[in-house]
PDB file of C-alpha atoms in Angstrom:
ATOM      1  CA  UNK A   3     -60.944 -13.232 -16.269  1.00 70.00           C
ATOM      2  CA  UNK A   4     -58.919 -10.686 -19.000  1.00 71.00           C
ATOM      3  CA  UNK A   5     -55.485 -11.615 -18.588  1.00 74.00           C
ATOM      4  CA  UNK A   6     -54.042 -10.988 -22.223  1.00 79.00           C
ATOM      5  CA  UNK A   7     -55.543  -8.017 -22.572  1.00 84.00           C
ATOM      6  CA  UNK A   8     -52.303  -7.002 -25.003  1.00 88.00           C
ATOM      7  CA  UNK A   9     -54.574  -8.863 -27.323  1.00 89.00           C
ATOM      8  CA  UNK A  10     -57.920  -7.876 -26.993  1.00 89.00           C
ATOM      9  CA  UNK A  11     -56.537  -4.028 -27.529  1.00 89.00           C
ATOM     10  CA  UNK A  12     -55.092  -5.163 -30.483  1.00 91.00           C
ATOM     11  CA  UNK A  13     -58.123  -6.956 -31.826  1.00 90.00           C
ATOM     12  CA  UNK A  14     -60.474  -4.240 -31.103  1.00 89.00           C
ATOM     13  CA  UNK A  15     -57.746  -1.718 -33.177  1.00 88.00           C
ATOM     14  CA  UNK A  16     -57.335  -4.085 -36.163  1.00 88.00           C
ATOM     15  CA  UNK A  17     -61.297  -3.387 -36.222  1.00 90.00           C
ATOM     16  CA  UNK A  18     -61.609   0.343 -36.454  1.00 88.00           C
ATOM     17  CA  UNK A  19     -62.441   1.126 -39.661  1.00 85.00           C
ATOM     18  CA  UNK A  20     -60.066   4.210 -41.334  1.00 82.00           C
ATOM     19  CA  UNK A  21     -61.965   7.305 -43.029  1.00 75.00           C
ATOM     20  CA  UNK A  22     -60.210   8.530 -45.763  1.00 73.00           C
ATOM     21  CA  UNK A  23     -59.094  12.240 -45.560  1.00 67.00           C
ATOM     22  CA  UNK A  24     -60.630  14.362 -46.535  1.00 63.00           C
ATOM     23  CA  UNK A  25     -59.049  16.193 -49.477  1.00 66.00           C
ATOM     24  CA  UNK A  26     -61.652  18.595 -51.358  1.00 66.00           C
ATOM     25  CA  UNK A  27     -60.365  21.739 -52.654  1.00 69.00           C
ATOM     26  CA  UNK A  28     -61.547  25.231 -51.292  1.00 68.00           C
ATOM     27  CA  UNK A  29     -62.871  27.152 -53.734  1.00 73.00           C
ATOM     28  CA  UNK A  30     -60.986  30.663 -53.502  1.00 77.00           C
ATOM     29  CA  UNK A  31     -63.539  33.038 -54.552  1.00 81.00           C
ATOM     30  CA  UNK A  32     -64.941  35.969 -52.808  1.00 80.00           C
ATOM     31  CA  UNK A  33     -68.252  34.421 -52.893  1.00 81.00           C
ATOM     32  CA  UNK A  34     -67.004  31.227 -51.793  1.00 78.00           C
ATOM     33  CA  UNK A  35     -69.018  30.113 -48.918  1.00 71.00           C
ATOM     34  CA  UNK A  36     -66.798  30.394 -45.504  1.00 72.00           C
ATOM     35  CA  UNK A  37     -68.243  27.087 -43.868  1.00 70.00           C
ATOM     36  CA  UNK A  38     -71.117  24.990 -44.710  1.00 66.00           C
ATOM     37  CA  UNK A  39     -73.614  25.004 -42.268  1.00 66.00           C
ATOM     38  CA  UNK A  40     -75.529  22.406 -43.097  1.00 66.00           C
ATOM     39  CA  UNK A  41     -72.351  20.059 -43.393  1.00 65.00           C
ATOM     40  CA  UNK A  42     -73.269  16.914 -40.681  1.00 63.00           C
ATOM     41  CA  UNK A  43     -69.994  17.305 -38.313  1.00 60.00           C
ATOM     42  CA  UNK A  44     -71.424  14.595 -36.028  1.00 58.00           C
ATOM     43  CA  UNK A  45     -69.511  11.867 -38.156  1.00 59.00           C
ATOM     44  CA  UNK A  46     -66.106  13.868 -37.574  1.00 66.00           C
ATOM     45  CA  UNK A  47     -66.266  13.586 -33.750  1.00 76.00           C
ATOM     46  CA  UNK A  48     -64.669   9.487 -34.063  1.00 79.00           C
ATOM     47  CA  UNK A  49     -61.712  11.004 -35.494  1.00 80.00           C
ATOM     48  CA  UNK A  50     -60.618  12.895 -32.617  1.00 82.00           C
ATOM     49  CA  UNK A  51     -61.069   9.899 -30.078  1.00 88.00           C
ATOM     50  CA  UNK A  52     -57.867   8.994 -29.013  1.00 89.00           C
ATOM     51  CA  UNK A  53     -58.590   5.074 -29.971  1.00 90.00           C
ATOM     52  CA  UNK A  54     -58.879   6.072 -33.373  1.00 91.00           C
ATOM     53  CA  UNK A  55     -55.719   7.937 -33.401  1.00 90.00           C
ATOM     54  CA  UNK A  56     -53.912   5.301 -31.953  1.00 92.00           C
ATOM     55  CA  UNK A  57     -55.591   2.722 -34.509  1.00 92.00           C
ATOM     56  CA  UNK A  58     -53.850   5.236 -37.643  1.00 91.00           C
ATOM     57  CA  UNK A  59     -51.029   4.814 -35.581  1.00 92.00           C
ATOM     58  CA  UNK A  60     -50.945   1.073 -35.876  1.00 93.00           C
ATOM     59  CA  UNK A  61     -52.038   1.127 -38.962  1.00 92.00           C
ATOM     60  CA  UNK A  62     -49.357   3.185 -40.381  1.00 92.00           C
ATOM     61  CA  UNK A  63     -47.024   1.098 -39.297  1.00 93.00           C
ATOM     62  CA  UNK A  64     -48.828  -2.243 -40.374  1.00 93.00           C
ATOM     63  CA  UNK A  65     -48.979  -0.708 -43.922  1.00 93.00           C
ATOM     64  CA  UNK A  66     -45.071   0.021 -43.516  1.00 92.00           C
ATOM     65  CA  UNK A  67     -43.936  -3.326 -42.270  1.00 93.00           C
ATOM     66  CA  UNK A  68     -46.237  -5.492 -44.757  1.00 93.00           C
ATOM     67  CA  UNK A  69     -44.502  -2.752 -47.689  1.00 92.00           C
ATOM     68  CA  UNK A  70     -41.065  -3.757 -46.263  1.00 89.00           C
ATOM     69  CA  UNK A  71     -42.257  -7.533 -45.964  1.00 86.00           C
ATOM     70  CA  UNK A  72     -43.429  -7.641 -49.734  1.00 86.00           C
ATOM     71  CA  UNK A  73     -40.186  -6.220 -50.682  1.00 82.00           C
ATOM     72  CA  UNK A  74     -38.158  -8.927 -48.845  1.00 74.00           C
ATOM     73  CA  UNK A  75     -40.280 -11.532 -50.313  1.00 67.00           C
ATOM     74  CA  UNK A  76     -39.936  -9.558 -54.159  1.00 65.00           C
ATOM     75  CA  UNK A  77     -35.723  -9.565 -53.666  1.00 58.00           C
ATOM     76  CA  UNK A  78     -35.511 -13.300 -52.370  1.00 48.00           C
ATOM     77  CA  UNK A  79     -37.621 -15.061 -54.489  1.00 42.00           C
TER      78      UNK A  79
ATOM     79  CA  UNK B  26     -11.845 -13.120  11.399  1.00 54.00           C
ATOM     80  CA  UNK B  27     -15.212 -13.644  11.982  1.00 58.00           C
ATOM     81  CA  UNK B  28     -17.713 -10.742  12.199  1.00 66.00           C
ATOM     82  CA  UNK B  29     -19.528 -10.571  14.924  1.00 70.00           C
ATOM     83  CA  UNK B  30     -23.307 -10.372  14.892  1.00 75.00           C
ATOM     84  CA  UNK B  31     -25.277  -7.267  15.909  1.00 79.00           C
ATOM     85  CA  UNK B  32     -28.543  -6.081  15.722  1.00 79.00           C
ATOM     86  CA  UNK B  33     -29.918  -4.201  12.783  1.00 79.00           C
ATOM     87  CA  UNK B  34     -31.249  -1.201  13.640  1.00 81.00           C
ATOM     88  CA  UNK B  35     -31.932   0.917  10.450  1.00 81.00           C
ATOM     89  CA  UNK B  36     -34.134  -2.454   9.239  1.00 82.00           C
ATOM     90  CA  UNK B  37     -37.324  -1.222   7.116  1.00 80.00           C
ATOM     91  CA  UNK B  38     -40.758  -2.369   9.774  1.00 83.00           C
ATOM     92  CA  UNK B  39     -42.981  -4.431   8.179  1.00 84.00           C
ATOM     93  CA  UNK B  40     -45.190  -2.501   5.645  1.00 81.00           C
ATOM     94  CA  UNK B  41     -43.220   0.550   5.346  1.00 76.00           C
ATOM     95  CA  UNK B  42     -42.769   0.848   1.485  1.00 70.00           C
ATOM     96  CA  UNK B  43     -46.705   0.886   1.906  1.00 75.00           C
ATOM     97  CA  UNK B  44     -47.286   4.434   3.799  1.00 78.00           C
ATOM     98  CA  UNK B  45     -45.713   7.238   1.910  1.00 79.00           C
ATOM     99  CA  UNK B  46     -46.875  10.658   1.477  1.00 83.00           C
ATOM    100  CA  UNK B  47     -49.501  11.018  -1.245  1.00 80.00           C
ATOM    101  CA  UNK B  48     -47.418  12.963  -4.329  1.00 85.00           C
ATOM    102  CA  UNK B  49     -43.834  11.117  -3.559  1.00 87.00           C
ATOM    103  CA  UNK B  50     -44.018   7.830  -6.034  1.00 86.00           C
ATOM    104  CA  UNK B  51     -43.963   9.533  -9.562  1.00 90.00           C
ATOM    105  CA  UNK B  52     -46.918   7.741 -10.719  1.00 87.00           C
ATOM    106  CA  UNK B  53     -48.867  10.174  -8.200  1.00 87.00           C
ATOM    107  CA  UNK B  54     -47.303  12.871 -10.482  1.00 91.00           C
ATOM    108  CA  UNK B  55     -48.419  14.724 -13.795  1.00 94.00           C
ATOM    109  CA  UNK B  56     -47.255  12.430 -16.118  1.00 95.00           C
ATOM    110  CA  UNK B  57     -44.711  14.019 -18.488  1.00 95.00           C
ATOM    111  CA  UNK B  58     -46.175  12.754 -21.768  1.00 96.00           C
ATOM    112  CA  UNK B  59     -50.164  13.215 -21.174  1.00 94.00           C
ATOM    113  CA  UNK B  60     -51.202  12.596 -24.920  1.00 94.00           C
ATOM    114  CA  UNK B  61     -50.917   9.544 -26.964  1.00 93.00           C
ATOM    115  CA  UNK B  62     -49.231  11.382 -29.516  1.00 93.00           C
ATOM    116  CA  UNK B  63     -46.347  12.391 -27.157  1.00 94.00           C
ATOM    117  CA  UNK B  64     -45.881   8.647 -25.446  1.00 95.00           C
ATOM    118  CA  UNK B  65     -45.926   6.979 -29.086  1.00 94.00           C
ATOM    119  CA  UNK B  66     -43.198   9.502 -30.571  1.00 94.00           C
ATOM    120  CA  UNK B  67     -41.204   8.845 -27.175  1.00 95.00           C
ATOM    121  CA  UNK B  68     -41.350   5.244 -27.374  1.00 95.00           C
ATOM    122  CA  UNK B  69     -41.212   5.164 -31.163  1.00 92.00           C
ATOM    123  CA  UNK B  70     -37.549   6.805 -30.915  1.00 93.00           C
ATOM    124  CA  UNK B  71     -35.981   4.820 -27.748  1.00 93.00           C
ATOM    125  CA  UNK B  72     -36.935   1.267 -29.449  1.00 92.00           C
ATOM    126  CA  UNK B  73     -35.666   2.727 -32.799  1.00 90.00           C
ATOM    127  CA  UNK B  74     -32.310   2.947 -31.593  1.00 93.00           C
ATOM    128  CA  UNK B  75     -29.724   0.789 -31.833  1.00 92.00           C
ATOM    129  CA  UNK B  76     -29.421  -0.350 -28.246  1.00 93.00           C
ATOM    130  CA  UNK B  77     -32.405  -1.554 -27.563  1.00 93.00           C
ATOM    131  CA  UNK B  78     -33.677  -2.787 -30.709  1.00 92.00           C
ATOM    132  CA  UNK B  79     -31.125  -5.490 -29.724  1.00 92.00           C
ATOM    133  CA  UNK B  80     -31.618  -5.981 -26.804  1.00 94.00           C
ATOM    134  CA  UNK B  81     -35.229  -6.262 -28.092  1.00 94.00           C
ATOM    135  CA  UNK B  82     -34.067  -8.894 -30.556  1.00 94.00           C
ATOM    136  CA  UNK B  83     -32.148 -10.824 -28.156  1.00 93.00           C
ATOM    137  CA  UNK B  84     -35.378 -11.533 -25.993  1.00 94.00           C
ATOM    138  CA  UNK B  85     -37.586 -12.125 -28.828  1.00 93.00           C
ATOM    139  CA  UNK B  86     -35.242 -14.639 -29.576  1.00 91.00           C
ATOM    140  CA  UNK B  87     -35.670 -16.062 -26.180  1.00 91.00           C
ATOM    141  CA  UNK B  88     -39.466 -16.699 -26.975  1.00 90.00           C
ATOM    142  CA  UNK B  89     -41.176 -14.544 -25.235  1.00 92.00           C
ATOM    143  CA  UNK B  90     -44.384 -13.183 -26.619  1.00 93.00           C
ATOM    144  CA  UNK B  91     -44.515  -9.465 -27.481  1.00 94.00           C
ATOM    145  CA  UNK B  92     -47.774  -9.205 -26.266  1.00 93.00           C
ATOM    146  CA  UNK B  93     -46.093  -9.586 -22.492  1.00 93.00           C
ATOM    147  CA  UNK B  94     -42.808  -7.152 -23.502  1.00 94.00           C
ATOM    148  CA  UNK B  95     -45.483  -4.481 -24.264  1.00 95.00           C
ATOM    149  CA  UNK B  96     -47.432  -5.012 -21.295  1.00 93.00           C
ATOM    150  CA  UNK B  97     -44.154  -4.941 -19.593  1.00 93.00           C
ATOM    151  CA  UNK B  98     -42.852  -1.608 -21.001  1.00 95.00           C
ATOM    152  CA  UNK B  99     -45.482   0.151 -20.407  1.00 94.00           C
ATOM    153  CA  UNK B 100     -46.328  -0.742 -17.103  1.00 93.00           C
ATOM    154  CA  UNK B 101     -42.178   0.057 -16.227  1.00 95.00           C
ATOM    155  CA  UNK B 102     -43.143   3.866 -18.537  1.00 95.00           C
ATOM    156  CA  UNK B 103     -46.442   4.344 -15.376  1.00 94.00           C
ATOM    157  CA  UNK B 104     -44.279   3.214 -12.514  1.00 92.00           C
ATOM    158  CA  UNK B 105     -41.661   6.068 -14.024  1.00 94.00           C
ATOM    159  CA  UNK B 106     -44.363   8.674 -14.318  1.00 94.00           C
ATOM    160  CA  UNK B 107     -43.948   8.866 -17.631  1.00 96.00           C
ATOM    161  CA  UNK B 108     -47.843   8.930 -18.316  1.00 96.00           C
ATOM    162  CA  UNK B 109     -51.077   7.372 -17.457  1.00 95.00           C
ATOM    163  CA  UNK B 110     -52.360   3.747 -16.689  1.00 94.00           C
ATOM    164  CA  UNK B 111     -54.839   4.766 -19.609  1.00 94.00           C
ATOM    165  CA  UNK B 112     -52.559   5.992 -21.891  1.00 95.00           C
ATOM    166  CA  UNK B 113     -50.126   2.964 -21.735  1.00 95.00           C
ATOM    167  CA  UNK B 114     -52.942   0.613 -22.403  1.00 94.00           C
ATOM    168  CA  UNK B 115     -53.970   2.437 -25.086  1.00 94.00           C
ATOM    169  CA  UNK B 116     -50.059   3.017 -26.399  1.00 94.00           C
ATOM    170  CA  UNK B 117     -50.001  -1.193 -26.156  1.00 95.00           C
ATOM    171  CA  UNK B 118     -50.824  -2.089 -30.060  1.00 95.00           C
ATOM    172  CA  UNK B 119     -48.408   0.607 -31.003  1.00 95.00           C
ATOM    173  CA  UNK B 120     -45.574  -0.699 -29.033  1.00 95.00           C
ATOM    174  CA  UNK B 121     -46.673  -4.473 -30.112  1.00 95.00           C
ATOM    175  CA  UNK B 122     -46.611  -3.273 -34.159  1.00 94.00           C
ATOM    176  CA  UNK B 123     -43.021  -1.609 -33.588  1.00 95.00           C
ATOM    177  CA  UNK B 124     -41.900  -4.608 -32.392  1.00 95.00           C
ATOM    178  CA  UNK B 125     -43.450  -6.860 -35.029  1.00 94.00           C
ATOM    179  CA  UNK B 126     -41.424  -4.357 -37.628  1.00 94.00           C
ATOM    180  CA  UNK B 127     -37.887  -4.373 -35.360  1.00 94.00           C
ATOM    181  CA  UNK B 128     -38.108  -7.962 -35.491  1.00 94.00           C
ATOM    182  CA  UNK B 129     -39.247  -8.273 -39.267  1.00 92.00           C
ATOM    183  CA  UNK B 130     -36.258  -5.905 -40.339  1.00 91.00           C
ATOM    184  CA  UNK B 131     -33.876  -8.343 -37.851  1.00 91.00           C
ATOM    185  CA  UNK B 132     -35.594 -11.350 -39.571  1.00 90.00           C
ATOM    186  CA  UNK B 133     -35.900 -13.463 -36.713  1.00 92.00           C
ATOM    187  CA  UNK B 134     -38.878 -15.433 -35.746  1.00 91.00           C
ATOM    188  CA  UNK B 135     -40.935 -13.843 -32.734  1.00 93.00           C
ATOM    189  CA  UNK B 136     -44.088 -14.971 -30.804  1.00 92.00           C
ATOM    190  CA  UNK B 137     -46.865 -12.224 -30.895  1.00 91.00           C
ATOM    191  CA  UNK B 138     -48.696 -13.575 -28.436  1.00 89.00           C
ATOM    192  CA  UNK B 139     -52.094 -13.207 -30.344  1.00 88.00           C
ATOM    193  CA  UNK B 140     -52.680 -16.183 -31.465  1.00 84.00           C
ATOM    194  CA  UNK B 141     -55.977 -17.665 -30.695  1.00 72.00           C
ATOM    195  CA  UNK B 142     -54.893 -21.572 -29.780  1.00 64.00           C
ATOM    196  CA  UNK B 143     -57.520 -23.588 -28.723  1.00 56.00           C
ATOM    197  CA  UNK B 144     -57.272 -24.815 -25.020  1.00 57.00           C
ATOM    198  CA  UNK B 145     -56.908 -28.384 -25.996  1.00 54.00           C
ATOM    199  CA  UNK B 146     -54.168 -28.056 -27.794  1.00 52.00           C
ATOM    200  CA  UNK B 147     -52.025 -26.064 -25.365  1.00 57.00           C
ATOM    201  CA  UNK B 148     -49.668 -28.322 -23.150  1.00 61.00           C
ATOM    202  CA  UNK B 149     -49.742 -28.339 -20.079  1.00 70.00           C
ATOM    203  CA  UNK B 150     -46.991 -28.175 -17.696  1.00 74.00           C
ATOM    204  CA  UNK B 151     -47.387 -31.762 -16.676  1.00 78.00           C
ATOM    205  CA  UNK B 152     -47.433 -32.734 -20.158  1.00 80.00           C
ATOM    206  CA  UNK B 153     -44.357 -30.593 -21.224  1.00 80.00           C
ATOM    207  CA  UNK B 154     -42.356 -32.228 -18.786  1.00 83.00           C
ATOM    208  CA  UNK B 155     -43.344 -35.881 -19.457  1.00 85.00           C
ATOM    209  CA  UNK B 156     -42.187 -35.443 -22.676  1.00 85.00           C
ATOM    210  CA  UNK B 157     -39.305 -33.452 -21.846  1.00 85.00           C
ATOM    211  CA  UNK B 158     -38.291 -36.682 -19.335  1.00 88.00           C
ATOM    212  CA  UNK B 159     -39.161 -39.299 -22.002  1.00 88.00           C
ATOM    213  CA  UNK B 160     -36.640 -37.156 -24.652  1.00 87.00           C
ATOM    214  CA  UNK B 161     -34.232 -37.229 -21.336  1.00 88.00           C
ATOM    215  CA  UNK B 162     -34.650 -40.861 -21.353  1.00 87.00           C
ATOM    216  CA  UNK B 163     -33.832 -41.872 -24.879  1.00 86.00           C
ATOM    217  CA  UNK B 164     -31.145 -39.314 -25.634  1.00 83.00           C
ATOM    218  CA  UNK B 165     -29.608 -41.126 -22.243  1.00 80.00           C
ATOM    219  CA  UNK B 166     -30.576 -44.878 -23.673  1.00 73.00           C
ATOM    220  CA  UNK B 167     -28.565 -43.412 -27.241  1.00 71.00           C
ATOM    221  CA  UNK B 168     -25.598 -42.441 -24.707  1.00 66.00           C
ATOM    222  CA  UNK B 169     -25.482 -45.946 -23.485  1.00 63.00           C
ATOM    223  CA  UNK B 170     -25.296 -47.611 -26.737  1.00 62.00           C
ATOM    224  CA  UNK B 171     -22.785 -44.850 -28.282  1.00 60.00           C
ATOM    225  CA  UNK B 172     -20.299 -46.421 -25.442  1.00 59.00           C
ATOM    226  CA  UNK B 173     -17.896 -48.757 -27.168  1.00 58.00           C
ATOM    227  CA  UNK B 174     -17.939 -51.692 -24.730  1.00 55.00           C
ATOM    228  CA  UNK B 175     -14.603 -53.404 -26.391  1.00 58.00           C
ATOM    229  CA  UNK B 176     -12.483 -53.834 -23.240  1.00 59.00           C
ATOM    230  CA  UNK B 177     -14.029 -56.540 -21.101  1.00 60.00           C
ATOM    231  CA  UNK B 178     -14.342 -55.725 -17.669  1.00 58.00           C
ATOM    232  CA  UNK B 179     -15.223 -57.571 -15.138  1.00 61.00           C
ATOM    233  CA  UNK B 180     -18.685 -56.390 -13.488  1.00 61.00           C
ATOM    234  CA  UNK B 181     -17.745 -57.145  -9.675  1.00 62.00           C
ATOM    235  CA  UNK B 182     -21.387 -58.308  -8.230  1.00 62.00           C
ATOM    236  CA  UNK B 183     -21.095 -58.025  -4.968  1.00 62.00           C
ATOM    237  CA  UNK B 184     -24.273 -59.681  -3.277  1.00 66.00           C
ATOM    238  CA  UNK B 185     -25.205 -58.153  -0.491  1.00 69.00           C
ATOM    239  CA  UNK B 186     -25.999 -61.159   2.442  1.00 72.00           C
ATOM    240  CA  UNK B 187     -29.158 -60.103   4.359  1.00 76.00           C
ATOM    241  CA  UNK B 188     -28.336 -60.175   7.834  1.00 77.00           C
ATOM    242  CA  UNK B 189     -31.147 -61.749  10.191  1.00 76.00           C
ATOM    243  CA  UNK B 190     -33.193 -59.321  11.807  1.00 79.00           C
ATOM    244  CA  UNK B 191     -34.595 -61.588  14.819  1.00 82.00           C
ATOM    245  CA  UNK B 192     -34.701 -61.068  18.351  1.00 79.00           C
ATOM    246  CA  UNK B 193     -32.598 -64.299  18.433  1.00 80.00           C
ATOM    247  CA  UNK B 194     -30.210 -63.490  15.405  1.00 80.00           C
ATOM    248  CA  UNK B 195     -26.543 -63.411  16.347  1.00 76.00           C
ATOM    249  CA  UNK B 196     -24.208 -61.050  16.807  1.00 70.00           C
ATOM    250  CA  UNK B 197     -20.644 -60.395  14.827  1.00 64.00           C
TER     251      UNK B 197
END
């Protein structure tokens, strides 16, 4: 029986693996194609899942407390 | 003066808190913060401020695994209404890295709660409290031998005579 299941949430976060975003330049031009059709969107859909959102959460903050850690650990020693 | 003792009328029956019209308790209600987004910015700003990051600290001090104050707050934000049984559980590794980073900035020591210890090593109860007797026991021996037994004073034994229990004993 799940009793901790704190834990196992936190686990299964700690495993979803972060895309990086996505930061391509529109080209401006008149001719510039409007949206690429052919662009696989399929991949995008993991993003929006609200597990995944709460994972960039955590993250986020992991990244900030391990920064502020690191610092602590830079001024003491 | 004494009060005299009546009958209570206005007593809740047996069971009562369990019928209620569906809708009343506020978990049967919309929740007010249906997205992730909304709980984690609302919980993200109460435990950032000042009263109850300590009394946050204060318990994490106590020993008590985060993993269990998480679980705890946000089964007390679903009883409130506040949002969803789904929501909370998914809020619960947000609430547990705030914590981690309220009690990093305090610099206290805090149990996460996610450690993976292997079941022989935990103690058990019965084993906790053996030892916690046998610590009882020599702190008490070290109490005994602290005592500075200069004065001599006479230890009164007083022998108790064991009276005859027969049929034909005699009476006093």
């Amino acid at each position: 029986m799940i009793t901790n299941y704190s834990k196992n949430l936190y686990k299964m976060m700690e495993q979803i693996k972060m895309k990086p975003t996505e930061t391509k330049k529109k080209s401006s031009g008149l001719l510039a194609p409007v949206k690429n059709f052919m662009k696989n969107t399929e991949g995008n859909d993991m993003v929006n899942q609200p597990a995944y959102r709460v994972a960039r959460y955590t993250n986020t903050i992991r990244n900030k407390r391990m920064e502020m850690k690191n610092n602590d650990g830079n001024e003491t020693a | 003066m004494m009060e005299t003792k009546q009958p209570r009328l206005d007593a809740p029956i047996p069971g009562m808190s369990l019928t209620h019209e569906l809708g009343a308790r506020p978990w049967q209600q919309p929740a007010q913060f249906p997205t992730v987004e909304d709980a984690v910015e609302h919980y993200t700003s109460r435990m950032m401020s000042d009263e109850f990051s300590d009394q946050l600290i204060d318990i994490m001090d106590m020993g008590i695994p985060l993993t269990t104050i998480a679980n705890t707050i946000q089964l007390a934000g679903v009883m409130e209404g506040k949002h969803t049984v789904d929501v909370g559980l998914l809020l619960l590794p947000v609430l547990i890295e705030t914590m981690m980073l309220i009690g990093d900035s305090a610099g206290i020591k805090y149990k996460t709660g996610l450690d993976d210890a292997p079941r022989s090593d935990r103690d058990s109860l019965a084993k906790r409290t053996v030892e916690k007797l046998k610590n009882e026991m020599e702190n008490k021996d070290d109490d005994v031998e602290d005592i500075d037994i200069t004065e001599d004073t006479p230890i009164e034994e007083v022998e108790k005579e064991e009276k005859p229990t027969g049929l034909m004993a005699r009476r006093s």
